[in-house]
XYZ file of C-alpha atoms in Angstrom:
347
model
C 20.531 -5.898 -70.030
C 17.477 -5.623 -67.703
C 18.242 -6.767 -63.674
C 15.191 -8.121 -62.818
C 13.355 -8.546 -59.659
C 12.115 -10.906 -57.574
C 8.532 -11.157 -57.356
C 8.213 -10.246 -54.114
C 9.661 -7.094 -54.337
C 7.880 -5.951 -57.399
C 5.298 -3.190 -57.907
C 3.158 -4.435 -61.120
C 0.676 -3.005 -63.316
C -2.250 -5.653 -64.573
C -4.445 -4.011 -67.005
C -7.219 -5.852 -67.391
C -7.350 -7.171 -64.363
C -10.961 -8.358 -63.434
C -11.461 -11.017 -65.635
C -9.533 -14.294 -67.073
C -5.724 -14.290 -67.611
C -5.429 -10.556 -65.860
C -7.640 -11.492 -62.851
C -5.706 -14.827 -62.184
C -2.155 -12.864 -62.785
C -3.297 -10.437 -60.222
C -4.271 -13.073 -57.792
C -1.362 -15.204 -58.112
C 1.020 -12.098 -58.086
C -0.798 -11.316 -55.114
C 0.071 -14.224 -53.224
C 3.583 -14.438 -54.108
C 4.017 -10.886 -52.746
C 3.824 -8.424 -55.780
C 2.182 -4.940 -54.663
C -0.417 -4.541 -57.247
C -1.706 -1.391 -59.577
C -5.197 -3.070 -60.814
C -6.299 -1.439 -63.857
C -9.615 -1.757 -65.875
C -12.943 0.092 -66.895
C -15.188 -1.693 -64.401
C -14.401 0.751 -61.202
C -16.940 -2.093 -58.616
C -15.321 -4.911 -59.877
C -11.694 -3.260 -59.313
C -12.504 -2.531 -55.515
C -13.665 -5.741 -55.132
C -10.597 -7.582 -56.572
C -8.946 -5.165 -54.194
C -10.576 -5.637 -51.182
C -10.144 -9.458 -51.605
C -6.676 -9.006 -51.999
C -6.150 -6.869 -49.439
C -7.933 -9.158 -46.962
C -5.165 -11.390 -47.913
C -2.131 -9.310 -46.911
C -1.438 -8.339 -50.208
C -1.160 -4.394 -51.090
C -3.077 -3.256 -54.084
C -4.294 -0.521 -56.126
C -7.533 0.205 -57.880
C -6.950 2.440 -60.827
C -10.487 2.317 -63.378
C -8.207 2.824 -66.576
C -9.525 2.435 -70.315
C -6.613 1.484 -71.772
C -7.293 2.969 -75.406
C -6.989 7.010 -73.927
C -3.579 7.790 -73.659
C -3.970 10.365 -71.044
C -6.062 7.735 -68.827
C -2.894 5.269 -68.801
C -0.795 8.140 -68.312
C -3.319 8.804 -65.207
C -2.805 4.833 -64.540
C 1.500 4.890 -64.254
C 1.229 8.506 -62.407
C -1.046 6.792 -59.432
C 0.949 3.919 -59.472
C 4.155 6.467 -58.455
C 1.990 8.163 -56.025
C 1.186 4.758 -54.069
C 4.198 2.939 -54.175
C 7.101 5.637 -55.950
C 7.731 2.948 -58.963
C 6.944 0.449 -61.623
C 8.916 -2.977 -61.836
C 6.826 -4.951 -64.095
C 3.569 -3.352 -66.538
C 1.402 -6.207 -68.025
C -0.372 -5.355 -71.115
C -3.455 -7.558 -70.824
C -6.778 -5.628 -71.869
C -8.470 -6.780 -74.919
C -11.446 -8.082 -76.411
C -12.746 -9.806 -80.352
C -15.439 -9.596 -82.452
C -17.114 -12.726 -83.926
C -18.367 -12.158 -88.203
C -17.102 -12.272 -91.630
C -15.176 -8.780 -92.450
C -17.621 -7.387 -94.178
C -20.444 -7.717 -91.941
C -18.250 -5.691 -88.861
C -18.909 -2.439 -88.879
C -15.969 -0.162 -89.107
C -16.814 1.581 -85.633
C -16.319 -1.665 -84.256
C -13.263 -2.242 -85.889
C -11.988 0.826 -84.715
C -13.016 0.038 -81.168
C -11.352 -3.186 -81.042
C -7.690 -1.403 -81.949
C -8.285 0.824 -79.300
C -8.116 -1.396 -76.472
C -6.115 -4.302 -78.333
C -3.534 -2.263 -80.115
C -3.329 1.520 -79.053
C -4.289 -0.032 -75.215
C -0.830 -2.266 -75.467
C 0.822 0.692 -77.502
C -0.169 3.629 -74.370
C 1.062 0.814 -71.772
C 4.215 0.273 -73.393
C 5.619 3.923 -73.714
C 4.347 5.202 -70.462
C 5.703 2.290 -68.650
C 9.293 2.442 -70.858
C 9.314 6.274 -68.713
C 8.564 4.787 -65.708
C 11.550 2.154 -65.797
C 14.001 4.066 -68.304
C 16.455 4.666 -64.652
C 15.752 1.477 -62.643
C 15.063 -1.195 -65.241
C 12.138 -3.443 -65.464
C 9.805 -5.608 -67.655
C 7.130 -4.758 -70.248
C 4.694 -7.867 -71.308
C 2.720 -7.693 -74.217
C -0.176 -10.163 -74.508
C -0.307 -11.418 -78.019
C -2.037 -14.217 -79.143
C -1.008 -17.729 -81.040
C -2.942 -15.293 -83.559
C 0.243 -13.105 -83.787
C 1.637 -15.333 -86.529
C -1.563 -16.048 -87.945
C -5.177 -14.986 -88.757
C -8.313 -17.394 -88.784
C -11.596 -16.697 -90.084
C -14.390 -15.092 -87.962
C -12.465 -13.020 -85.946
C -10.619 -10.844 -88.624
C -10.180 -7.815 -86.717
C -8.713 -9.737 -83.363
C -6.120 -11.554 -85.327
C -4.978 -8.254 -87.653
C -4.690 -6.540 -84.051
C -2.890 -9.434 -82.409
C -0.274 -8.901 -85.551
C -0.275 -5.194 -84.825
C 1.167 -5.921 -81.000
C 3.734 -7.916 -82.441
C 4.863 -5.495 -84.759
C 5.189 -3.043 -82.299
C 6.361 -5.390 -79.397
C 9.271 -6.051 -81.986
C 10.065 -2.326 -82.939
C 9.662 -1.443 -79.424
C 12.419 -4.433 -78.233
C 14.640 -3.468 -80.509
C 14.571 0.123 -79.916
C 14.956 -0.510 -76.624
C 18.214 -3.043 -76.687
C 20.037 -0.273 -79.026
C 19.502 2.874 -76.479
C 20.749 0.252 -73.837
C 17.867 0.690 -71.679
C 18.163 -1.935 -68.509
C 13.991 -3.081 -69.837
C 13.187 -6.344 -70.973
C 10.056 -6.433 -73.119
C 7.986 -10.108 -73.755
C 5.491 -10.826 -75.767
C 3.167 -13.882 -74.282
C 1.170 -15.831 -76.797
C -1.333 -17.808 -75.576
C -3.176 -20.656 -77.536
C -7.163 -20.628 -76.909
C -7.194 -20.152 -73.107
C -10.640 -21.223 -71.051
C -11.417 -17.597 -70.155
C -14.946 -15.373 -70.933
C -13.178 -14.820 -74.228
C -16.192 -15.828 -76.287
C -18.461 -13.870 -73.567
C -17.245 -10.886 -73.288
C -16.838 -10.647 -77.545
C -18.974 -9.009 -79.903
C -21.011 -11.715 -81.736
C -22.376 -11.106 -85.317
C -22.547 -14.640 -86.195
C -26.147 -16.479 -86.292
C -24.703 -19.027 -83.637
C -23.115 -18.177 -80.743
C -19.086 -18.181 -80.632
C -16.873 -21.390 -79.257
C -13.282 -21.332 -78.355
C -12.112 -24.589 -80.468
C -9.991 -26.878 -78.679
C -7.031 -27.413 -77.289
C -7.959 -25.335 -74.535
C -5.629 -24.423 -71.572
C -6.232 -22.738 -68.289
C -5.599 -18.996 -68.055
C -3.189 -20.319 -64.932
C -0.377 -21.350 -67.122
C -0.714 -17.892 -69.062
C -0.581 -16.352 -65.203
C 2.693 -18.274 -64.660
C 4.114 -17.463 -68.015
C 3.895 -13.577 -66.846
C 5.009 -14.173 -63.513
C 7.955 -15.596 -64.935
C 8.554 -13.586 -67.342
C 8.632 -10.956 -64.843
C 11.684 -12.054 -63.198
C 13.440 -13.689 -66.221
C 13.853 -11.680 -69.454
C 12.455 -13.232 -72.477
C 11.854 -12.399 -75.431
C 8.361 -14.720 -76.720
C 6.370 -17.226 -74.574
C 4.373 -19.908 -76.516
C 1.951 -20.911 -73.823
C 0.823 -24.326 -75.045
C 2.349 -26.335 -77.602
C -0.638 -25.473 -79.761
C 0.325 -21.979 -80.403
C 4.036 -23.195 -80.691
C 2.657 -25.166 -83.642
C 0.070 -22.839 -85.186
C 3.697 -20.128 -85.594
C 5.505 -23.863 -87.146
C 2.273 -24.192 -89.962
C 2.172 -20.362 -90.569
C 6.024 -20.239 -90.972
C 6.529 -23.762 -93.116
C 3.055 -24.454 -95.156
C 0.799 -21.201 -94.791
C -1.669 -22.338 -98.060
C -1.943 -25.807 -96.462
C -3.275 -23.898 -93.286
C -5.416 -21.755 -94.845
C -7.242 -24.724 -96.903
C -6.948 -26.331 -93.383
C -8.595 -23.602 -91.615
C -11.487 -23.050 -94.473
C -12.622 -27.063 -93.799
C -12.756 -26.074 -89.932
C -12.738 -23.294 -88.490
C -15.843 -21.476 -89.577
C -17.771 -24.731 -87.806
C -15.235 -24.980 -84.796
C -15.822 -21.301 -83.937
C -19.649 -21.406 -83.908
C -21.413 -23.480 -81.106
C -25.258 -25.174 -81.753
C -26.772 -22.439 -80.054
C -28.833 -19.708 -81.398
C -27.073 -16.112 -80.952
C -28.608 -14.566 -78.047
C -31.155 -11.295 -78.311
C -29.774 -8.326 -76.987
C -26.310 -10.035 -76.268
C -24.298 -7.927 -74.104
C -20.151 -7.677 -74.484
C -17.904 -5.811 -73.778
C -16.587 -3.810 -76.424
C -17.275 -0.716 -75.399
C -17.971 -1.168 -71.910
C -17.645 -3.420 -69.240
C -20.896 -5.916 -69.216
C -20.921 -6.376 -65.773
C -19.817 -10.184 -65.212
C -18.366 -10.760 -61.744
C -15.052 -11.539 -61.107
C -14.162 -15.049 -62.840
C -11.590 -16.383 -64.381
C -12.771 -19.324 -66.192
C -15.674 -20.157 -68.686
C -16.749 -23.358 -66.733
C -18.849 -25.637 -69.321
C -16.493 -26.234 -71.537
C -17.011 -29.021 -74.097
C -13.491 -29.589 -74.668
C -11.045 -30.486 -71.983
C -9.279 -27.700 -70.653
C -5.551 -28.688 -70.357
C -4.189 -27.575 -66.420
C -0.345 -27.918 -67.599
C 1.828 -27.775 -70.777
C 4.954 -29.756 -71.217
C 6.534 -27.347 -74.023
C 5.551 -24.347 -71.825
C 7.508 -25.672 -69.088
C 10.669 -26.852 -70.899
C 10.658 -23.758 -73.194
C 10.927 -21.810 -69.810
C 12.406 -23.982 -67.525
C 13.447 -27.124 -69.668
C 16.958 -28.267 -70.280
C 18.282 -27.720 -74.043
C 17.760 -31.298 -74.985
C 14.527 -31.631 -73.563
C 13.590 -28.515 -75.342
C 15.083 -29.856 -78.681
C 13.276 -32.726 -78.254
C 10.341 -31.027 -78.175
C 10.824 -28.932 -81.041
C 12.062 -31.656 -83.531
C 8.947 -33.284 -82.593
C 6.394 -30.578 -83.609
C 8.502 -30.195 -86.441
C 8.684 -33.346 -87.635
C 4.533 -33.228 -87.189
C 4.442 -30.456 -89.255
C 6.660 -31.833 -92.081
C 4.415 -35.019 -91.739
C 1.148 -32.719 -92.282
C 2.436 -30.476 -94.972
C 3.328 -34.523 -96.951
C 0.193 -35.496 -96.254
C -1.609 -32.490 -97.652
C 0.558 -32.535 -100.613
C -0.025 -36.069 -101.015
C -4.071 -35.533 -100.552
C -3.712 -33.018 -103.558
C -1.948 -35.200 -106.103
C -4.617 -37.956 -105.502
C -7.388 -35.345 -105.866
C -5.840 -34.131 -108.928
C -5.140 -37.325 -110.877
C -8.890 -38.463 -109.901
C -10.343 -35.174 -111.934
């Protein structure tokens, strides 16, 4: 079983790090005394998230990675050594989406995308599980509340989102049989207000939207921070995404009829796709450091009761909790049986 440490005596890897849920794990990290290996392809905005921790106290590393070459993450644990002579925790956090229907993607696209979402989690994993195989330490996958379930419009993000999974799984179990002292978590994060919809590939005639509930990338932060320092196995962050696994699990064609009435309107905001719209799919477009949206719609939640209790909670609170969305689901699933029979004796 994996001895891990305390925060402040951790060397961590962020990939990912100068933007939304990486950039806020590598600031909070920062100020809780983690020594920091800051990976991601945008080498000014990595020396600037490392200046600005530095003139903080904090110790950190730049390290421009792109996460889907193997021998650049290789290049990424190997500095890491060099600065600080190990790896406690390695955060698998780089990744982007493409907004369109399938067969409008092209496949070079495609193929991009499961670079950095997929084979980027996939290099992470096995050149940190070297790094720690003697002293121990965590690995923490970013999945998605998309692991368990695809929606419309972004195809390719949710088929890669099951891919980490997959492997997260195969690579957890591996791991527990060999007896290696590593933990390995996989976080998954309902919609989170980041520059998710910015930084994607859009070929949709409206520009993307995030559709609610929407929580801050802070409580994602938190959920790696403490996952950390406290081996676990999956993190729902928000009880949406807890819920979204519940529907996929108990009524998946209810969901999917669901999802048809919605989500190809909830996805797509009233404004015109932009002309030569820049993302970063390929490269880094050259945002500065930020970690939220701003200008959301939707109110963006700043805490999560089943978060908390599923990490922190006593067992009846946390039972609670869970009999509750259950119940909700059960109560959905009657409902949309219930709509059916009427729609079917009206014909």
């Amino acid at each position: 079983m994996a001895t891990l440490k305390p925060l402040a005596s951790q060397v961590m890897v962020v990939t990912g790090a100068t933007s939304g849920i990486g950039l806020t794990t590598a600031r909070m990290a920062a100020k809780r005394g983690a020594r920091l290996v800051l990976a991601a392809r945008d080498r000014a905005a990595l020396e600037t998230l490392a200046a600005e921790l530095g003139d903080s106290g904090a110790q950190a590393l730049a390290v421009p990675t792109d996460v889907g070459i193997r021998a650049e993450v290789h290049a990424l644990g190997e500095a890491a050594l060099q600065r600080f002579g190990r790896v406690d925790t390695w955060v698998n956090n780089a990744g982007v989406s493409i907004y369109g229907r399938l067969e409008d993607v092209p496949q070079a696209d495609q193929e991009q995308l499961f670079r950095t979402n997929f084979w980027g989690v996939v290099h992470g994993s096995l050149v940190a599980l070297q790094l720690m195989k003697q002293h121990g330490g965590a690995i923490i996958n970013l999945g998605s509340e998309l692991s368990d379930r695809a929606v419309p419009l972004q195809g390719m993000y949710s088929a890669s989102k099951h891919a980490v999974k997959g492997f997260t799984d195969a690579l957890r179990m591996e791991i527990e049989k060999d007896g290696v002292p590593v933990s390995v978590t996989l976080i998954r994060p309902a919609g989170v207000d980041t520059l998710f919809t910015g930084h994607a590939r859009n070929y949709l005639e409206h520009e993307p939207e995030l559709p609610a509930p929407l929580y801050a990338p802070e409580l994602v932060a938190d959920a790696i921070l403490y996952s950390a320092q406290h081996a676990r196995r999956d993190v729902y962050v928000g009880g949406a995404s807890r819920l979204m696994s519940l529907e996929a699990a108990h009524m998946p064609r209810l969901l999917d009829k669901f999802m048809n009435l919605v989500m190809f309107r909830q996805q797509q905001s009233a404004r015109p796709a932009a002309a030569n719209r820049s993302d970063a799919l390929y490269q880094p477009n050259g945002a500065a450091l930020q970690q939220r949206q701003g200008g959301r719609r939707s109110r963006v939640h700043e805490s999560s009761p089943y978060t908390f209790l599923s990490m922190r909670g006593k067992p009846l609170g946390m039972a609670l909790l869970v009999g509750g969305a259950l119940f909700a689901a059960w109560k959905l699933q009657g409902k949309g049986q219930e709509n059916a029979r009427v729609r079917t004796l009206a014909r």
